[in-house]
Tab-separated table of C-alpha atoms and ligand atoms in Angstrom:
chain	number	residue	atom	x	y	z
H	67	MET	CA	43.219	-94.091	-135.451
H	68	LYS	CA	42.633	-90.340	-134.780
H	69	VAL	CA	38.972	-89.184	-134.851
H	70	PRO	CA	38.267	-85.457	-134.136
H	71	LEU	CA	35.081	-84.284	-133.331
H	72	LEU	CA	35.045	-81.910	-136.148
H	73	ASP	CA	37.629	-81.070	-138.772
H	74	LEU	CA	36.855	-78.173	-141.021
H	75	LYS	CA	39.772	-78.581	-142.937
H	76	PRO	CA	38.625	-80.730	-145.679
H	77	GLN	CA	35.569	-78.627	-146.160
H	78	TYR	CA	37.782	-75.651	-146.722
H	79	GLN	CA	39.942	-77.504	-148.915
H	80	SER	CA	37.116	-78.493	-151.105
H	81	LEU	CA	35.977	-74.761	-151.618
H	82	LYS	CA	39.365	-73.060	-151.221
H	83	LYS	CA	39.514	-71.380	-154.421
H	84	GLU	CA	36.158	-69.845	-154.404
H	85	LEU	CA	36.510	-68.857	-150.795
H	86	ASP	CA	39.902	-67.338	-151.372
H	87	GLU	CA	38.738	-65.351	-154.349
H	88	ALA	CA	35.563	-64.236	-152.495
H	89	ILE	CA	37.661	-62.896	-149.461
H	90	ILE	CA	40.360	-61.259	-151.644
H	91	LYS	CA	37.616	-59.407	-153.445
H	92	VAL	CA	36.127	-58.008	-150.136
H	93	ALA	CA	39.495	-57.088	-149.094
H	94	GLU	CA	39.893	-55.176	-152.570
H	95	SER	CA	36.690	-53.366	-152.293
H	96	GLN	CA	37.560	-52.324	-148.683
H	97	TYR	CA	33.707	-52.566	-148.026
H	98	PHE	CA	33.754	-54.349	-144.793
H	99	ILE	CA	30.444	-54.033	-142.686
H	100	LEU	CA	26.987	-54.729	-143.951
H	101	GLY	CA	26.844	-53.671	-147.611
H	102	PRO	CA	26.157	-55.328	-151.151
H	103	GLU	CA	27.751	-58.848	-150.073
H	104	VAL	CA	25.784	-59.024	-147.052
H	105	LYS	CA	22.426	-58.306	-149.052
H	106	LYS	CA	23.456	-61.102	-151.501
H	107	MET	CA	23.979	-63.578	-148.629
H	108	GLU	CA	20.501	-62.379	-147.046
H	109	ASP	CA	18.675	-62.851	-150.299
H	110	ALA	CA	20.078	-66.163	-151.084
H	111	CYS	CA	19.260	-67.396	-147.335
H	112	ALA	CA	15.817	-66.097	-147.461
H	113	GLU	CA	15.231	-68.164	-150.861
H	114	TYR	CA	16.598	-71.307	-149.321
H	115	LEU	CA	14.766	-71.099	-146.189
H	116	GLY	CA	11.439	-69.967	-147.765
H	117	THR	CA	11.114	-66.779	-145.742
H	118	LYS	CA	10.322	-63.297	-146.640
H	119	HIS	CA	13.191	-61.517	-144.825
H	120	ALA	CA	16.479	-62.871	-143.785
H	121	ILE	CA	18.573	-60.258	-142.060
H	122	GLY	CA	22.357	-60.981	-141.330
H	123	ILE	CA	23.382	-60.498	-137.684
H	124	SER	CA	26.822	-60.377	-135.839
H	125	SER	CA	26.214	-63.752	-134.357
H	126	GLY	CA	23.386	-66.378	-133.266
H	127	THR	CA	23.333	-64.983	-129.729
H	128	ASP	CA	22.794	-61.473	-131.023
H	129	ALA	CA	20.238	-62.764	-133.289
H	130	LEU	CA	18.335	-64.256	-130.352
H	131	LEU	CA	18.738	-60.882	-128.293
H	132	LEU	CA	17.738	-58.762	-130.867
H	133	ALA	CA	14.767	-60.583	-131.680
H	134	LEU	CA	13.475	-60.292	-128.251
H	135	MET	CA	14.271	-56.531	-128.332
H	136	ALA	CA	12.330	-56.232	-131.678
H	137	LEU	CA	9.284	-57.732	-129.918
H	138	ASP	CA	9.715	-55.351	-127.033
H	139	ILE	CA	10.184	-57.705	-124.289
H	140	GLN	CA	10.351	-55.774	-121.051
H	141	PRO	CA	11.890	-56.193	-117.703
H	142	GLY	CA	9.695	-58.704	-115.659
H	143	ASP	CA	8.166	-60.298	-118.807
H	144	GLU	CA	8.305	-64.190	-118.824
H	145	VAL	CA	9.695	-65.834	-121.722
H	146	ILE	CA	9.510	-69.858	-121.675
H	147	VAL	CA	12.525	-71.812	-122.738
H	148	PRO	CA	13.725	-75.148	-122.246
H	149	THR	CA	16.410	-75.688	-119.459
H	150	TYR	CA	18.365	-78.070	-121.476
H	151	SER	CA	20.104	-76.144	-124.296
H	152	PHE	CA	23.111	-74.117	-125.161
H	153	PHE	CA	23.388	-71.146	-122.879
H	154	ALA	CA	22.373	-68.082	-124.816
H	155	THR	CA	18.551	-69.399	-125.288
H	156	ALA	CA	18.230	-68.289	-121.693
H	157	GLY	CA	21.018	-65.951	-121.321
H	158	VAL	CA	19.397	-63.401	-123.729
H	159	VAL	CA	16.193	-63.313	-121.791
H	160	SER	CA	17.931	-62.350	-118.643
H	161	ARG	CA	20.195	-59.453	-120.297
H	162	LEU	CA	16.951	-57.960	-121.002
H	163	ASN	CA	15.864	-58.330	-117.153
H	164	ALA	CA	13.012	-60.429	-118.421
H	165	VAL	CA	12.221	-63.738	-116.592
H	166	PRO	CA	13.108	-67.193	-118.276
H	167	VAL	CA	10.769	-69.719	-117.300
H	168	LEU	CA	12.136	-73.147	-117.811
H	169	THR	CA	10.732	-76.333	-118.979
H	170	ASP	CA	11.769	-79.964	-119.194
H	171	CYS	CA	12.535	-81.505	-122.597
H	172	ASP	CA	11.168	-84.525	-124.422
H	173	PRO	CA	12.998	-87.662	-123.639
H	174	VAL	CA	13.263	-88.740	-127.246
H	175	THR	CA	13.984	-85.605	-129.191
H	176	PHE	CA	15.433	-83.392	-126.535
H	177	ASN	CA	13.293	-80.818	-127.682
H	178	ILE	CA	10.857	-78.523	-125.461
H	179	ASP	CA	8.152	-80.559	-123.705
H	180	VAL	CA	4.892	-78.868	-125.052
H	181	ASN	CA	2.816	-79.906	-122.094
H	182	ASP	CA	5.238	-78.476	-119.876
H	183	PHE	CA	5.325	-75.247	-121.875
H	184	LYS	CA	1.573	-75.302	-121.557
H	185	ARG	CA	1.735	-75.587	-117.767
H	186	LYS	CA	4.352	-72.584	-117.506
H	187	ILE	CA	1.993	-69.993	-119.133
H	188	THR	CA	1.021	-67.105	-116.734
H	189	SER	CA	-0.351	-63.519	-117.213
H	190	LYS	CA	3.134	-62.561	-117.667
H	191	THR	CA	4.214	-64.655	-120.598
H	192	LYS	CA	5.073	-62.995	-123.780
H	193	ALA	CA	7.140	-65.254	-125.699
H	194	VAL	CA	8.490	-68.967	-126.270
H	195	ILE	CA	11.706	-69.988	-127.676
H	196	PRO	CA	11.575	-73.667	-128.939
H	197	VAL	CA	15.350	-74.604	-129.772
H	198	HIS	CA	15.627	-77.223	-132.729
H	199	LEU	CA	18.141	-78.913	-130.565
H	200	TYR	CA	20.958	-80.868	-132.330
H	201	GLY	CA	19.335	-80.217	-135.817
H	202	GLN	CA	15.924	-81.666	-135.328
H	203	SER	CA	12.819	-79.646	-135.349
H	204	ALA	CA	10.565	-78.961	-132.275
H	205	GLU	CA	6.907	-79.749	-132.327
H	206	MET	CA	6.005	-76.498	-134.117
H	207	ASP	CA	2.208	-77.174	-134.731
H	208	GLU	CA	1.331	-77.626	-131.134
H	209	ILE	CA	3.724	-74.963	-130.284
H	210	MET	CA	2.239	-72.562	-132.616
H	211	GLU	CA	-1.377	-73.513	-131.644
H	212	ILE	CA	-0.640	-72.965	-127.939
H	213	ALA	CA	1.148	-69.670	-128.481
H	214	LYS	CA	-1.658	-68.384	-130.588
H	215	LYS	CA	-4.432	-69.290	-127.964
H	216	ASN	CA	-2.387	-67.262	-125.433
H	217	ASN	CA	-1.239	-64.418	-127.671
H	218	LEU	CA	2.598	-65.529	-127.117
H	219	TYR	CA	5.278	-64.712	-129.679
H	220	VAL	CA	7.302	-67.564	-130.811
H	221	VAL	CA	10.900	-67.082	-131.451
H	222	GLU	CA	12.581	-69.973	-132.866
H	223	ASP	CA	16.115	-70.859	-131.909
H	224	ALA	CA	17.291	-72.602	-134.999
H	225	ALA	CA	21.017	-71.952	-134.350
H	226	GLN	CA	21.872	-75.686	-134.804
H	227	ALA	CA	19.136	-76.276	-137.544
H	228	ILE	CA	19.807	-74.229	-140.729
H	229	GLY	CA	17.866	-76.244	-143.327
H	230	THR	CA	16.076	-78.552	-141.142
H	231	GLN	CA	12.531	-79.316	-142.499
H	232	TYR	CA	9.459	-79.609	-140.089
H	233	LYS	CA	7.346	-82.644	-140.989
H	234	ASP	CA	5.326	-80.433	-143.700
H	235	GLY	CA	8.416	-79.436	-145.100
H	236	ARG	CA	8.890	-75.800	-144.175
H	237	CYS	CA	12.143	-75.012	-142.770
H	238	VAL	CA	12.562	-74.444	-139.267
H	239	GLY	CA	12.919	-70.743	-138.201
H	240	THR	CA	10.255	-69.737	-140.831
H	241	ILE	CA	7.369	-70.889	-138.792
H	242	GLY	CA	7.402	-68.855	-135.672
H	243	ASP	CA	7.162	-64.846	-135.618
H	244	ILE	CA	11.241	-64.721	-135.686
H	245	GLY	CA	13.805	-67.321	-136.616
H	246	CYS	CA	17.564	-67.141	-135.364
H	247	PHE	CA	20.338	-68.752	-136.800
H	248	SER	CA	24.260	-69.024	-136.106
H	249	PHE	CA	27.045	-69.220	-138.487
H	250	PHE	CA	29.718	-70.106	-135.650
H	251	PRO	CA	31.966	-72.576	-137.395
H	252	SER	CA	30.934	-75.614	-135.680
H	253	LYS	CA	27.431	-75.223	-136.923
H	254	ASN	CA	26.327	-76.873	-140.150
H	255	LEU	CA	26.758	-73.691	-142.225
H	256	GLY	CA	29.634	-71.960	-140.308
H	257	CYS	CA	31.488	-68.901	-141.403
H	258	PHE	CA	35.069	-67.831	-140.687
H	259	GLY	CA	34.282	-66.008	-137.319
H	260	ASP	CA	31.044	-65.079	-135.758
H	261	GLY	CA	27.854	-64.602	-137.628
H	262	GLY	CA	24.235	-65.046	-137.524
H	263	LEU	CA	20.935	-64.588	-139.002
H	264	VAL	CA	17.419	-63.347	-138.248
H	265	THR	CA	14.322	-64.646	-140.349
H	266	THR	CA	10.902	-63.318	-140.290
H	267	ASN	CA	7.785	-62.981	-142.652
H	268	ASP	CA	6.613	-59.962	-140.728
H	269	ASP	CA	7.312	-56.595	-142.682
H	270	GLU	CA	7.094	-54.547	-139.643
H	271	LEU	CA	9.270	-56.998	-137.513
H	272	ALA	CA	11.986	-57.027	-140.439
H	273	LYS	CA	11.954	-53.208	-140.344
H	274	LYS	CA	12.473	-53.020	-136.531
H	275	ILE	CA	15.172	-55.558	-136.687
H	276	ILE	CA	16.992	-53.785	-139.488
H	277	ILE	CA	16.707	-50.553	-137.394
H	278	LYS	CA	18.030	-51.871	-133.952
H	279	ARG	CA	20.816	-53.598	-135.808
H	280	VAL	CA	22.495	-50.460	-136.292
H	281	HIS	CA	21.615	-48.859	-132.915
H	282	GLY	CA	18.216	-47.936	-133.562
H	283	GLY	CA	19.243	-44.921	-135.772
H	284	GLU	CA	16.955	-44.108	-138.234
H	285	PRO	CA	17.911	-42.064	-140.122
H	286	LYS	CA	21.435	-42.535	-139.049
H	287	TYR	CA	22.174	-40.701	-135.745
H	288	TYR	CA	18.491	-39.901	-135.197
H	289	HIS	CA	17.184	-42.502	-132.576
H	290	LYS	CA	13.555	-43.158	-131.878
H	291	VAL	CA	14.503	-46.669	-130.260
H	292	ILE	CA	17.881	-48.057	-128.777
H	293	GLY	CA	19.400	-51.008	-130.411
H	294	GLY	CA	23.035	-52.168	-130.530
H	295	ASN	CA	25.863	-53.106	-132.879
H	296	PHE	CA	24.563	-56.210	-134.329
H	297	ARG	CA	26.080	-55.860	-137.870
H	298	LEU	CA	27.399	-58.692	-139.897
H	299	ASP	CA	30.660	-58.230	-141.967
H	300	ALA	CA	31.229	-58.851	-145.627
H	301	ILE	CA	34.112	-61.418	-145.107
H	302	GLN	CA	31.420	-63.528	-143.231
H	303	ALA	CA	28.637	-63.242	-145.966
H	304	VAL	CA	31.010	-64.154	-148.932
H	305	VAL	CA	31.904	-67.365	-147.057
H	306	ILE	CA	28.074	-68.130	-146.271
H	307	SER	CA	27.215	-67.243	-149.778
H	308	VAL	CA	30.021	-69.646	-151.017
H	309	LYS	CA	29.004	-72.477	-148.801
H	310	LEU	CA	25.111	-72.187	-148.912
H	311	PRO	CA	24.758	-74.154	-152.003
H	312	HIS	CA	26.618	-77.037	-150.438
H	313	LEU	CA	24.542	-77.211	-147.119
H	314	ASN	CA	22.208	-79.860	-148.453
H	315	SER	CA	24.572	-82.306	-149.530
H	316	TRP	CA	26.638	-81.739	-146.222
H	317	SER	CA	23.249	-82.525	-144.438
H	318	LYS	CA	22.833	-85.482	-146.329
H	319	LYS	CA	26.248	-86.903	-145.299
H	320	ARG	CA	25.557	-86.198	-141.932
H	321	ARG	CA	22.450	-87.987	-141.950
H	322	LYS	CA	24.114	-90.995	-143.767
H	323	ASN	CA	26.876	-90.961	-140.800
H	324	ALA	CA	24.262	-90.996	-138.297
H	325	ALA	CA	22.445	-93.836	-140.015
H	326	LYS	CA	25.683	-95.926	-140.055
H	327	TYR	CA	26.459	-95.261	-136.523
H	328	ASN	CA	22.813	-96.377	-135.665
H	329	GLU	CA	23.096	-99.683	-137.627
H	330	GLN	CA	26.447	-100.649	-136.126
H	331	PHE	CA	25.389	-99.974	-132.645
H	332	ILE	CA	22.405	-102.314	-133.022
H	333	ALA	CA	24.583	-104.856	-134.964
H	334	ALA	CA	26.848	-104.670	-131.895
H	335	GLY	CA	24.171	-105.662	-129.703
H	336	LEU	CA	24.536	-102.300	-127.897
H	337	ALA	CA	21.016	-101.135	-128.870
H	338	GLU	CA	17.813	-102.651	-130.303
H	339	GLU	CA	16.635	-99.601	-131.829
H	340	THR	CA	16.553	-95.818	-132.067
H	341	GLY	CA	14.708	-93.517	-129.781
H	342	LYS	CA	14.990	-95.803	-126.511
H	343	THR	CA	14.585	-93.851	-123.272
H	344	LYS	CA	15.654	-96.298	-120.700
H	345	PHE	CA	18.967	-98.523	-120.126
H	346	ASP	CA	18.747	-102.107	-119.997
H	347	SER	CA	21.131	-104.965	-120.741
H	348	LYS	CA	19.881	-104.790	-124.472
H	349	ASN	CA	20.160	-100.859	-124.516
H	350	LYS	CA	23.378	-100.103	-123.160
H	351	VAL	CA	23.545	-97.176	-125.492
H	352	LEU	CA	20.362	-95.101	-126.474
H	353	LEU	CA	20.345	-93.990	-130.070
H	354	PRO	CA	19.160	-90.644	-131.152
H	355	LYS	CA	15.798	-90.852	-133.242
H	356	ALA	CA	14.824	-88.732	-136.151
H	357	VAL	CA	11.005	-88.311	-135.275
H	358	TYR	CA	9.702	-87.119	-138.670
H	359	GLU	CA	11.884	-89.591	-140.742
H	360	LYS	CA	9.538	-91.207	-143.334
H	361	LEU	CA	6.661	-89.222	-142.741
H	362	SER	CA	6.929	-88.064	-146.201
H	363	SER	CA	8.898	-88.587	-149.289
H	364	THR	CA	9.422	-85.106	-150.181
H	365	VAL	CA	11.075	-84.023	-146.879
H	366	LEU	CA	14.695	-84.831	-146.842
H	367	ASN	CA	16.168	-82.526	-144.147
H	368	TYR	CA	14.100	-83.915	-141.183
H	369	HIS	CA	17.255	-84.167	-139.118
H	370	ILE	CA	20.470	-82.407	-140.162
H	371	TYR	CA	22.294	-83.796	-137.097
H	372	ASN	CA	24.355	-80.677	-135.946
H	373	GLN	CA	25.528	-83.216	-133.246
H	374	TYR	CA	24.960	-87.072	-133.277
H	375	ILE	CA	24.206	-87.631	-129.485
H	376	ILE	CA	23.921	-91.081	-127.628
H	377	ARG	CA	23.283	-91.750	-124.075
H	378	VAL	CA	25.310	-94.288	-121.874
H	379	GLU	CA	25.117	-94.730	-118.152
H	380	LYS	CA	28.909	-94.129	-117.362
H	381	ARG	CA	29.297	-91.307	-119.557
H	382	ASP	CA	32.348	-89.719	-117.843
H	383	ASP	CA	34.280	-93.160	-117.981
H	384	LEU	CA	33.197	-93.620	-121.434
H	385	ARG	CA	34.331	-90.399	-122.362
H	386	GLU	CA	37.759	-90.851	-120.844
H	387	PHE	CA	38.264	-94.017	-122.609
H	388	LEU	CA	37.590	-92.771	-125.871
H	389	THR	CA	39.790	-89.680	-125.158
H	390	LYS	CA	42.693	-92.278	-124.611
H	391	ASN	CA	42.050	-93.814	-128.007
H	392	GLU	CA	42.263	-90.493	-130.000
H	393	ILE	CA	38.494	-90.310	-130.336
H	394	ALA	CA	37.460	-86.568	-129.580
H	395	THR	CA	33.614	-86.124	-127.931
H	396	GLU	CA	31.876	-83.362	-126.319
H	397	ILE	CA	29.366	-83.144	-123.612
H	398	TYR	CA	26.159	-80.992	-124.714
H	399	TYR	CA	25.149	-79.663	-122.182
H	400	PRO	CA	26.538	-81.036	-118.701
H	401	VAL	CA	24.420	-78.518	-116.432
H	402	PRO	CA	20.735	-77.546	-117.373
H	403	PHE	CA	19.864	-73.958	-116.933
H	404	HIS	CA	17.876	-74.746	-113.242
H	405	LEU	CA	21.270	-75.954	-112.047
H	406	GLN	CA	23.525	-72.869	-113.104
H	407	GLU	CA	24.847	-70.612	-110.554
H	408	CYS	CA	23.867	-67.622	-112.681
H	409	PHE	CA	20.234	-68.720	-112.281
H	410	ALA	CA	20.043	-69.420	-108.826
H	411	ASN	CA	17.493	-66.591	-108.571
H	412	LEU	CA	15.011	-69.098	-110.509
H	413	ASN	CA	14.990	-71.411	-107.543
H	414	GLY	CA	15.598	-74.683	-109.552
H	415	LYS	CA	16.596	-77.680	-107.871
H	416	LYS	CA	17.805	-81.125	-108.532
H	417	GLY	CA	14.903	-82.996	-109.593
H	418	ASP	CA	12.946	-80.393	-111.155
H	419	PHE	CA	13.261	-81.651	-114.623
H	420	PRO	CA	14.205	-85.125	-114.760
H	421	ASN	CA	14.256	-85.601	-118.606
H	422	SER	CA	16.888	-82.950	-118.867
H	423	GLU	CA	18.823	-83.877	-116.223
H	424	PHE	CA	18.991	-87.536	-117.582
H	425	ALA	CA	20.205	-85.910	-120.846
H	426	ALA	CA	22.656	-83.829	-119.082
H	427	ASP	CA	24.225	-86.641	-117.013
H	428	THR	CA	24.185	-89.229	-119.789
H	429	SER	CA	24.610	-87.772	-123.255
H	430	ILE	CA	28.030	-87.522	-125.169
H	431	ALA	CA	28.346	-86.094	-128.810
H	432	LEU	CA	30.112	-88.212	-131.164
H	433	PRO	CA	32.016	-86.996	-134.272
H	434	ILE	CA	29.423	-86.833	-137.160
H	435	TYR	CA	30.890	-84.150	-139.619
H	436	PRO	CA	30.339	-84.782	-143.501
H	437	GLU	CA	33.846	-85.876	-144.134
H	438	LEU	CA	34.042	-88.493	-141.627
H	439	SER	CA	35.137	-91.926	-143.213
H	440	ASP	CA	33.577	-95.203	-142.820
H	441	ASP	CA	36.789	-96.614	-141.264
H	442	GLN	CA	36.408	-93.893	-138.495
H	443	ILE	CA	32.818	-94.539	-137.669
H	444	LYS	CA	33.569	-98.325	-137.383
H	445	TYR	CA	36.502	-97.424	-135.017
H	446	VAL	CA	34.316	-95.255	-132.806
H	447	VAL	CA	31.517	-98.172	-132.492
H	448	SER	CA	34.330	-100.923	-131.959
H	449	LYS	CA	35.844	-98.818	-129.508
H	450	ILE	CA	32.437	-98.101	-127.559
H	451	ALA	CA	31.859	-102.022	-127.854
H	452	GLU	CA	35.241	-102.631	-126.221
H	453	PHE	CA	34.579	-100.234	-123.441
H	454	PHE	CA	31.160	-102.252	-122.698
H	455	LYS	CA	32.904	-105.522	-122.984
H	456	ASN	CA	35.304	-104.752	-120.171
H	457	LYS	CA	32.558	-103.318	-117.878
C	521	PLP	C1	25.307	-71.925	-131.056
C	521	PLP	C2	23.997	-71.520	-130.632
C	521	PLP	C3	23.561	-70.545	-130.257
C	521	PLP	C4	24.570	-69.112	-130.224
C	521	PLP	O1	25.149	-68.782	-131.420
C	521	PLP	P1	26.542	-68.100	-131.460
C	521	PLP	O2	26.525	-67.619	-132.821
C	521	PLP	O3	27.494	-68.839	-131.096
C	521	PLP	O4	26.189	-66.809	-130.403
C	521	PLP	C5	21.994	-70.178	-129.485
C	521	PLP	N1	21.520	-71.188	-129.203
C	521	PLP	C6	21.960	-72.487	-129.728
C	521	PLP	C7	20.614	-73.589	-129.523
C	521	PLP	C8	23.308	-72.652	-130.107
C	521	PLP	O5	23.563	-74.037	-130.459
């Protein structure tokens, strides 16, 4: 049985008519860049997320870069980021000649270790970028409190977490000063190319972001500030507008799939419960834990499982075995920032961030997309059980 990591075709087929019509309408209008369709999408996203401003951006990476530019992050400023994330989280800091100051992650959620964040604050620290990794919220109450005390901006990297709710029901990306989202096709809400979104409740910041999105010209061709080309195009906007009403049902299906995996791994004797952080004979597979699950009956999207991550000791062997059995997997993220060549100047070394290194060495992402069938999930778990039986 073939199990791809992600198959976007069934989602496209289910909305084909609406999507095709919307794209043809853009072609007929020949209005491609920003414009009324982008505005419509922005308004819909602002309402869905519960934020004052939602601003369409060229990508999730550009959303992060533009957020830092709008906050006037200067060369030499320190910005605290987790060492275990997608590259863009730290890359954007360095692109502004600011310094990414790294923290470890929590061993259960993979999100920023709040105590390490507190320890890393200096007189040069200007901002922190918590990442809602794999679709689960970081500990925003604690982060906001520490940030407030130390006069720091909070830029939420919600690229993997559109629609994820914090324990109080607020959508992530609307809690800090600025939220950054990605519409990259493999995210839960993906467009037909690159795209992203910036959110804020602050009118002044929104104004700065909108001006810097078009090279900082205000009015056009008169520049008080320097921006860039961070524009979103109308084709991406209409795709998002068509897909947005379905996002919650897709997230629900991802959550169901995760629950099925968890149940079946436990039934197979490979794990005792979710959220374990150490391997032993009863926990050969460490399962992801949705830490805010069941805290409230009204919060539904406590985890949207952009990725379903398990951890195993012989990760690379398991991956090879699954590949041979036509099960696609991915390693997020094999090298934390402190061990990346391009960040050698940060003087990181092996052992600096044990939880992140453990995650990087043992995690493997299994297929979790909404249209995954029960048989496919059963097959994946049975093959992993087979792998361990032969060990
Ligand atoms: C995908 C992603 C980004 C970047 O988004 P792009 O749209 O690909 O530029 C940033 N941060 C995280 C955590 C991501 O997963």
